Coordinates of C-alpha atoms in Angstrom, one line a residue:
M29 CA 22.9 10.8 19.0
R30 CA 23.4 10.4 22.7
Y31 CA 22.4 6.9 24.0
L32 CA 21.4 6.6 27.6
G33 CA 23.0 4.0 29.9
A34 CA 20.3 1.3 30.1
F35 CA 16.7 0.7 29.2
V36 CA 14.3 3.0 31.2
A37 CA 11.3 1.5 29.4
A38 CA 11.0 -1.6 27.2
C39 CA 9.6 -1.5 23.7
V40 CA 7.0 -4.3 23.6
V41 CA 3.8 -4.3 21.7
F42 CA 3.0 -0.6 21.3
A43 CA 5.5 0.3 24.1
A44 CA 8.1 3.0 24.2
C45 CA 11.7 2.6 23.0
S46 CA 14.8 3.9 24.9
H47 CA 18.5 4.0 24.0
P48 CA 21.7 2.5 25.5
E49 CA 25.1 4.1 25.9
E50 CA 26.8 5.1 22.7
P51 CA 28.8 2.1 21.5
V52 CA 32.5 2.1 20.9
G53 CA 33.5 1.7 17.2
P54 CA 31.2 0.3 14.5
Q55 CA 29.1 -1.7 16.9
V56 CA 25.6 -2.3 15.5
V57 CA 24.1 -5.0 17.8
T58 CA 24.1 -4.3 21.5
D59 CA 22.8 -6.3 24.4
D60 CA 19.7 -4.1 24.2
G61 CA 18.9 -4.0 20.5
L62 CA 19.9 -2.8 17.1
I63 CA 21.4 0.5 16.0
V64 CA 19.8 0.7 12.6
S65 CA 21.1 4.2 11.8
N66 CA 23.6 6.4 13.6
A67 CA 25.0 9.8 12.5
G68 CA 23.6 9.3 9.0
E69 CA 25.0 5.9 8.4
S70 CA 23.6 2.3 8.5
S71 CA 25.2 -1.1 8.3
F72 CA 21.9 -2.8 7.4
Q73 CA 20.5 -4.1 4.1
I74 CA 16.8 -4.6 3.4
V75 CA 16.0 -8.2 2.3
Y76 CA 12.8 -9.1 0.4
S77 CA 11.6 -12.1 -1.6
S78 CA 8.9 -11.1 -4.1
A79 CA 6.9 -8.0 -2.8
K80 CA 9.6 -5.4 -3.6
P81 CA 7.2 -2.4 -3.2
N82 CA 6.9 -3.2 0.5
A83 CA 10.7 -3.2 0.9
E84 CA 10.9 0.1 -1.1
G85 CA 8.3 1.6 1.2
F86 CA 10.4 0.8 4.3
A87 CA 13.6 2.1 2.5
A88 CA 11.7 5.4 1.9
F89 CA 11.0 5.6 5.6
L90 CA 14.6 5.2 6.5
A91 CA 15.7 7.7 3.8
D92 CA 13.2 10.3 5.0
C93 CA 13.5 9.9 8.8
C94 CA 17.1 8.7 9.2
G95 CA 18.8 10.2 6.1
V96 CA 20.2 6.9 5.1
Q97 CA 20.0 5.0 1.8
V98 CA 19.8 1.3 2.8
P99 CA 20.4 -1.2 -0.1
L100 CA 17.6 -3.6 -1.1
V101 CA 18.6 -7.2 -2.0
R102 CA 16.6 -10.4 -2.8
D103 CA 16.7 -13.1 -0.3
N104 CA 18.8 -15.3 -2.6
A105 CA 21.7 -12.8 -2.3
D106 CA 24.6 -13.3 0.1
V107 CA 23.5 -13.2 3.8
S108 CA 24.6 -10.1 5.7
D109 CA 25.3 -9.8 9.4
Y110 CA 22.7 -7.0 9.7
E111 CA 19.4 -7.3 7.9
I112 CA 15.9 -5.8 7.9
I113 CA 13.7 -8.6 6.4
I114 CA 10.5 -7.5 4.8
G115 CA 7.9 -10.2 4.1
E116 CA 8.4 -14.0 3.9
C117 CA 12.0 -14.8 2.9
D118 CA 14.3 -17.7 2.9
R119 CA 15.7 -17.0 6.3
P120 CA 15.3 -18.9 9.6
E121 CA 14.3 -15.7 11.3
C122 CA 11.2 -15.6 9.1
A123 CA 10.2 -19.0 10.2
E124 CA 10.5 -17.9 13.8
V125 CA 8.4 -14.8 13.4
A126 CA 5.8 -16.6 11.4
K127 CA 4.9 -18.6 14.5
D128 CA 3.3 -15.4 15.9
F129 CA 0.4 -15.8 13.5
A130 CA 0.6 -19.5 12.6
G131 CA -2.8 -20.9 11.7
T132 CA -4.4 -17.5 11.4
F133 CA -4.0 -14.3 9.3
G134 CA -1.9 -11.4 10.5
Y135 CA 1.6 -9.9 10.8
S136 CA 4.4 -9.5 13.3
A137 CA 7.4 -7.2 13.5
R138 CA 10.2 -7.9 16.0
V139 CA 13.9 -8.3 16.5
V140 CA 15.5 -11.8 16.0
G141 CA 19.2 -11.8 16.7
S142 CA 20.8 -9.1 14.5
R143 CA 17.8 -8.8 12.2
L144 CA 14.6 -6.8 12.3
V145 CA 11.8 -8.9 10.7
I146 CA 8.5 -7.4 9.5
M147 CA 6.3 -9.9 7.8
G148 CA 2.7 -11.1 7.4
T149 CA 0.6 -13.9 6.0
D150 CA 1.1 -12.4 2.6
A151 CA 2.2 -9.2 0.9
T152 CA -1.0 -7.4 2.0
W153 CA -0.6 -8.4 5.6
T154 CA 3.1 -7.4 5.4
A155 CA 2.0 -4.0 4.2
F156 CA -0.3 -3.7 7.3
G157 CA 2.6 -4.8 9.5
L158 CA 4.9 -2.2 7.9
R159 CA 2.3 0.5 8.5
A160 CA 2.0 -0.4 12.2
A161 CA 5.8 -0.9 12.7
V162 CA 6.8 2.4 11.0
K163 CA 4.2 4.3 13.1
K164 CA 5.7 2.9 16.3
L165 CA 9.3 3.3 15.1
R166 CA 8.6 7.0 14.3
E167 CA 6.9 7.7 17.6
E168 CA 9.1 5.7 19.9
C169 CA 12.4 4.7 18.5
L170 CA 13.8 7.7 16.7
D171 CA 16.2 10.2 18.3
G172 CA 16.6 12.9 15.7
K173 CA 17.7 10.9 12.7
D174 CA 19.2 8.0 14.7
L175 CA 17.1 4.8 14.9
F176 CA 17.5 2.3 17.7
V177 CA 15.3 -0.8 17.8
P178 CA 15.2 -2.5 21.2
K179 CA 15.5 -6.3 21.2
D180 CA 12.0 -6.6 22.7
F181 CA 10.3 -4.3 20.1
E182 CA 7.1 -6.1 18.9
V183 CA 4.1 -5.1 16.9
K184 CA 1.7 -7.8 15.8
Q185 CA -1.9 -8.7 14.9
A186 CA -3.6 -12.0 14.3
T187 CA -7.2 -12.9 13.3
D188 CA -9.2 -15.9 12.0
D189 CA -11.6 -13.7 10.1
P190 CA -9.8 -10.9 8.3
Q191 CA -12.4 -10.0 5.6
M192 CA -9.5 -8.3 3.8
I193 CA -11.2 -7.0 0.8
A194 CA -13.8 -5.2 3.0
R195 CA -11.0 -3.9 5.2
L196 CA -9.1 -2.4 2.3
I197 CA -12.3 -0.8 0.9
R198 CA -13.2 0.7 4.2
Q199 CA -9.7 2.2 4.7
K200 CA -9.7 3.4 1.1
Y201 CA -6.4 1.7 0.3
D202 CA -5.5 1.0 -3.3
F203 CA -5.3 -2.7 -4.2
T204 CA -5.7 -5.2 -7.0
L205 CA -7.2 -8.7 -7.1
N206 CA -5.0 -11.7 -7.9
P207 CA -6.9 -14.8 -9.0
V208 CA -5.2 -18.1 -8.0
H209 CA -6.5 -21.4 -9.2
I210 CA -7.6 -23.8 -6.5
L211 CA -9.4 -26.8 -8.1
N212 CA -11.6 -28.0 -10.9
C213 CA -14.9 -29.7 -10.5
P214 CA -15.0 -31.9 -13.6
P215 CA -18.1 -32.8 -15.7
K216 CA -19.8 -36.0 -15.0
D217 CA -22.8 -37.8 -16.6
G218 CA -23.8 -34.8 -18.8
I219 CA -23.7 -32.3 -15.8
Y220 CA -21.0 -29.8 -16.6
V221 CA -22.3 -26.2 -16.6
A222 CA -20.8 -24.4 -13.6
Q223 CA -23.2 -22.3 -11.6
G224 CA -23.4 -21.5 -7.9
A225 CA -20.8 -22.0 -5.2
A226 CA -20.5 -21.6 -1.4
G227 CA -18.3 -22.5 1.5
D228 CA -18.1 -22.9 5.3
D229 CA -15.1 -23.3 7.5
K230 CA -14.1 -26.7 6.1
Y231 CA -15.7 -27.3 2.7
F232 CA -16.4 -25.8 -0.7
Y233 CA -19.7 -26.5 -2.3
I234 CA -20.1 -26.3 -6.1
S235 CA -23.2 -26.7 -8.1
M236 CA -23.4 -27.7 -11.8
R237 CA -26.3 -28.5 -14.1
S238 CA -27.0 -30.1 -17.5
S239 CA -27.3 -27.8 -20.5
D240 CA -31.1 -28.3 -20.7
D241 CA -31.7 -27.1 -17.1
T242 CA -33.3 -30.4 -16.0
R243 CA -30.5 -32.0 -13.9
A244 CA -28.2 -30.6 -11.3
K245 CA -25.7 -31.8 -8.6
V246 CA -23.8 -30.3 -5.7
Y247 CA -20.2 -31.3 -5.1
K248 CA -18.4 -31.0 -1.8
Y249 CA -14.6 -30.5 -1.6
S250 CA -12.3 -30.3 1.4
I251 CA -10.8 -26.8 1.8
K252 CA -7.7 -28.3 3.4
T253 CA -6.9 -31.1 1.0
K254 CA -9.0 -30.0 -2.1
D255 CA -10.2 -33.6 -2.4
L256 CA -13.8 -34.5 -3.3
A257 CA -15.7 -35.2 0.0
G258 CA -19.1 -36.0 -1.4
E259 CA -21.8 -35.3 -4.0
S260 CA -25.5 -35.0 -4.0
A261 CA -28.0 -37.1 -5.9
V262 CA -29.2 -35.6 -9.2
F263 CA -32.1 -33.2 -8.7
N264 CA -33.9 -30.5 -10.7
A265 CA -32.9 -27.0 -9.7
G266 CA -33.9 -25.2 -12.9
H267 CA -31.1 -23.0 -14.2
C268 CA -29.3 -23.6 -10.9
N269 CA -28.2 -20.0 -11.0
D270 CA -26.5 -19.5 -7.6
M271 CA -25.9 -21.0 -4.2
T272 CA -25.1 -19.9 -0.7
F273 CA -24.3 -21.5 2.7
D274 CA -26.9 -21.1 5.4
F275 CA -24.8 -21.2 8.7
A276 CA -27.9 -21.0 10.9
R277 CA -29.3 -24.3 9.5
N278 CA -26.1 -26.0 8.3
Q279 CA -27.4 -26.2 4.7
V280 CA -26.5 -25.1 1.3
I281 CA -29.3 -23.3 -0.7
V282 CA -29.5 -23.4 -4.5
A283 CA -31.4 -20.6 -6.2
H284 CA -33.1 -21.9 -9.3
G285 CA -33.2 -18.5 -11.1
H286 CA -34.8 -17.6 -14.4
S287 CA -38.5 -18.5 -14.6
E288 CA -38.2 -20.3 -11.2
G289 CA -36.7 -17.3 -9.4
R290 CA -38.9 -17.7 -6.4
I291 CA -37.8 -21.3 -5.8
L292 CA -34.9 -22.4 -3.7
T293 CA -33.6 -25.9 -3.0
P294 CA -31.8 -26.5 0.3
L295 CA -29.4 -29.4 0.8
D296 CA -28.1 -30.8 4.1
A297 CA -24.5 -29.7 4.3
A298 CA -23.3 -32.9 6.1
T299 CA -24.9 -35.4 3.8
L300 CA -25.9 -33.4 0.7
E301 CA -29.4 -34.8 1.0
V302 CA -31.8 -32.8 -1.1
K303 CA -34.6 -31.2 1.0
P304 CA -38.0 -29.9 -0.1
N305 CA -38.1 -26.7 -2.1
I306 CA -38.7 -23.3 -0.5
T307 CA -40.8 -20.7 -2.1
I308 CA -39.7 -17.1 -1.4
P309 CA -41.6 -13.8 -2.0
V310 CA -39.1 -12.3 -4.5
G311 CA -37.3 -13.4 -7.6
S312 CA -33.8 -14.8 -7.0
G313 CA -31.1 -15.4 -9.6
A314 CA -28.4 -14.6 -7.0
I315 CA -28.3 -15.2 -3.3
T316 CA -25.9 -14.9 -0.3
Y317 CA -26.3 -15.4 3.4
N318 CA -24.3 -13.6 6.1
A319 CA -24.2 -15.3 9.5
S320 CA -23.3 -12.2 11.5
R321 CA -26.3 -10.4 10.2
S322 CA -28.6 -13.5 10.0
S323 CA -29.7 -12.1 6.7
Y324 CA -29.9 -13.0 3.0
A325 CA -29.1 -10.6 0.2
I326 CA -31.0 -11.5 -3.0
S327 CA -30.9 -10.2 -6.6
Q328 CA -32.2 -11.1 -10.0
G329 CA -31.4 -9.9 -13.5
G330 CA -28.7 -7.6 -12.3
S331 CA -31.2 -5.0 -11.3
T332 CA -33.0 -5.8 -8.0
F333 CA -31.5 -5.8 -4.5
Y334 CA -33.3 -7.3 -1.6
V335 CA -32.3 -8.1 2.0
A336 CA -34.3 -10.7 3.9
D337 CA -34.2 -12.1 7.4
G338 CA -33.6 -15.8 8.1
N339 CA -37.2 -16.6 7.3
F340 CA -37.0 -14.7 4.0
K341 CA -39.1 -11.8 5.2
V342 CA -37.9 -8.9 3.0
T343 CA -36.4 -6.0 5.1
L344 CA -35.0 -4.0 2.2
N345 CA -36.3 -3.6 -1.4
T346 CA -34.3 -1.4 -3.7
K347 CA -32.6 -1.3 -7.1
R348 CA -29.1 -1.7 -8.2
T349 CA -27.6 1.6 -9.6
D350 CA -24.4 0.3 -11.3
S351 CA -24.2 0.1 -15.1
T352 CA -21.1 -1.8 -16.1
G353 CA -22.1 -3.5 -19.3
Y354 CA -21.1 -6.8 -17.9
T355 CA -23.3 -9.9 -17.5
A356 CA -24.9 -10.4 -14.1
Q357 CA -24.1 -13.7 -12.4
G358 CA -24.4 -14.8 -8.7
M359 CA -23.4 -12.9 -5.5
G360 CA -21.4 -13.3 -2.3
S361 CA -20.9 -11.3 0.9
D362 CA -19.0 -10.6 4.0
D363 CA -20.1 -8.6 7.1
S364 CA -19.6 -5.3 5.4
Y365 CA -20.4 -5.7 1.7
V366 CA -22.2 -7.7 -1.0
Y367 CA -20.2 -8.6 -4.1
F368 CA -21.7 -9.3 -7.5
P369 CA -19.4 -11.2 -9.9
M370 CA -20.1 -10.1 -13.5
S371 CA -18.5 -11.5 -16.6
G372 CA -17.2 -9.7 -19.7
S373 CA -15.4 -10.5 -22.9
K374 CA -12.0 -9.3 -21.7
D375 CA -12.2 -9.7 -17.9
N376 CA -14.6 -10.0 -15.0
V377 CA -15.6 -7.6 -12.2
L378 CA -16.9 -7.6 -8.7
V379 CA -19.5 -4.9 -8.2
V380 CA -19.6 -4.0 -4.6
Y381 CA -22.6 -2.7 -2.6
D382 CA -23.1 -2.2 1.1
W383 CA -25.9 -4.0 3.0
A384 CA -28.0 -0.8 2.8
G385 CA -28.1 -1.3 -1.0
K386 CA -25.7 1.6 -1.8
F387 CA -23.2 1.1 -4.6
V388 CA -19.6 1.3 -3.3
T389 CA -17.1 0.4 -6.1
T390 CA -16.2 -2.0 -8.9
L391 CA -13.2 -4.3 -8.7
T392 CA -11.5 -5.9 -11.7
V393 CA -10.8 -9.7 -11.7
P394 CA -8.2 -10.2 -14.5
L395 CA -9.6 -13.5 -16.0
T396 CA -11.3 -13.9 -19.3
I397 CA -13.3 -17.1 -18.5
E398 CA -16.9 -16.6 -17.3
S399 CA -17.4 -15.9 -13.6
E400 CA -20.4 -17.5 -12.0
S401 CA -20.5 -17.1 -8.2
M402 CA -18.6 -15.7 -5.3
F403 CA -18.3 -16.4 -1.6
Y404 CA -16.2 -15.7 1.5
A405 CA -15.1 -18.8 3.5
A406 CA -12.5 -19.6 6.2
G407 CA -11.0 -16.1 5.9
R408 CA -10.6 -16.1 2.1
Y409 CA -12.6 -14.9 -1.0
Y410 CA -13.4 -17.2 -3.9
V411 CA -15.0 -17.0 -7.3
T412 CA -16.2 -19.9 -9.5
F413 CA -15.9 -19.8 -13.3
Y414 CA -17.4 -21.9 -16.0
A415 CA -14.3 -23.2 -17.9
G416 CA -16.2 -25.1 -20.7
S417 CA -17.9 -28.4 -21.2
K418 CA -14.6 -30.4 -20.9
V419 CA -13.4 -28.7 -17.6
G420 CA -16.6 -27.8 -15.8
A421 CA -16.2 -25.5 -12.8
S422 CA -12.9 -23.8 -11.9
L423 CA -12.6 -22.4 -8.4
Y424 CA -10.2 -19.5 -7.8
E425 CA -9.2 -17.8 -4.7
I426 CA -9.4 -14.0 -5.2
I427 CA -6.4 -12.5 -3.3
P428 CA -6.4 -8.8 -2.6
V429 CA -2.9 -7.3 -3.1
H430 CA -1.9 -4.1 -1.4
Y431 CA 1.6 -2.7 -0.9
Y432 CA 2.9 -0.4 1.7
S433 CA 3.8 3.1 0.5
Y434 CA 5.6 5.5 2.9
S435 CA 4.1 8.9 3.5
K436 CA 5.5 11.7 5.7

């Protein structure tokens, strides 16, 4: 490899890379950047914490494009002078790069000292960061099989509204769902059967009912602290089958379900005051509201699929076409898809439709307890489960997990 004397063009976010003079001796770090590979050799090691497949994907890129086998080590191994850090690790450089997407969701890839750091909010975001970084490295920073990464190399993305499950489905990436327990909403005064759930940017809302379908309450929890922030008075919501958050009117809406499928009960989100019932033209055992579409999706019995405007005027009337053998529960949505949590004896699934009523896919949720409702709030997906009369409702975040895999 023949390095040029100085930078002709910088490598910033999606900018081109250039190469310095060939160093004398085994020099790896220059004033201009990092010599990751030179003449089929590399002094670097790849450091990872838990998401080893992401690190293996980057190692495969180096092996294919640079002809070097770079060792992989856990972040609890001895610190090396020259490292490529993949994902969040116990290194000060990671804390520095994490500032690029602090308070949001995203990834960043850049040089910090003698290290190239590629990391994201979680393993999936790191995979997206790897995909973007490898694309740029292949296009701009390779000279034959020699790889030089300028010190101002940077590729990053940040967003408050990732809708990651939808993103992965649209881009046809393989992924799994990892349920992580968030909180329990315990039984109180004979009200213990978990039903609907919803969320906005600051709060979770969970509904539970008595076993005889005569009494219900809605509980409000802080997303940030997970502490109880309020509860409604006892009211009658029938089977209390599902719930959604109506962003246009700042209220939560409980779908009675069963024989009262055309009855909804709204509650003021700020005070949890129970408002007069609403009668709608179709049966509802499951309901979700999407703010960007100003629309509701409604279903009952696992067979119908309606879309209605903000005034519950039906704009789409069709049938569900999936046949999973699982028990239908509530529903949730993001801008792209509608998700039906369905419970089974060995696990749960999310059956996915688009907003035109077309079946898309089925996703496995590896939990045996009975799912009840699903929602997307503050950039994350959640499912509530009925954990029994002694526990009540259990809320889980459903985290999509996707790893980077290098391809030529």
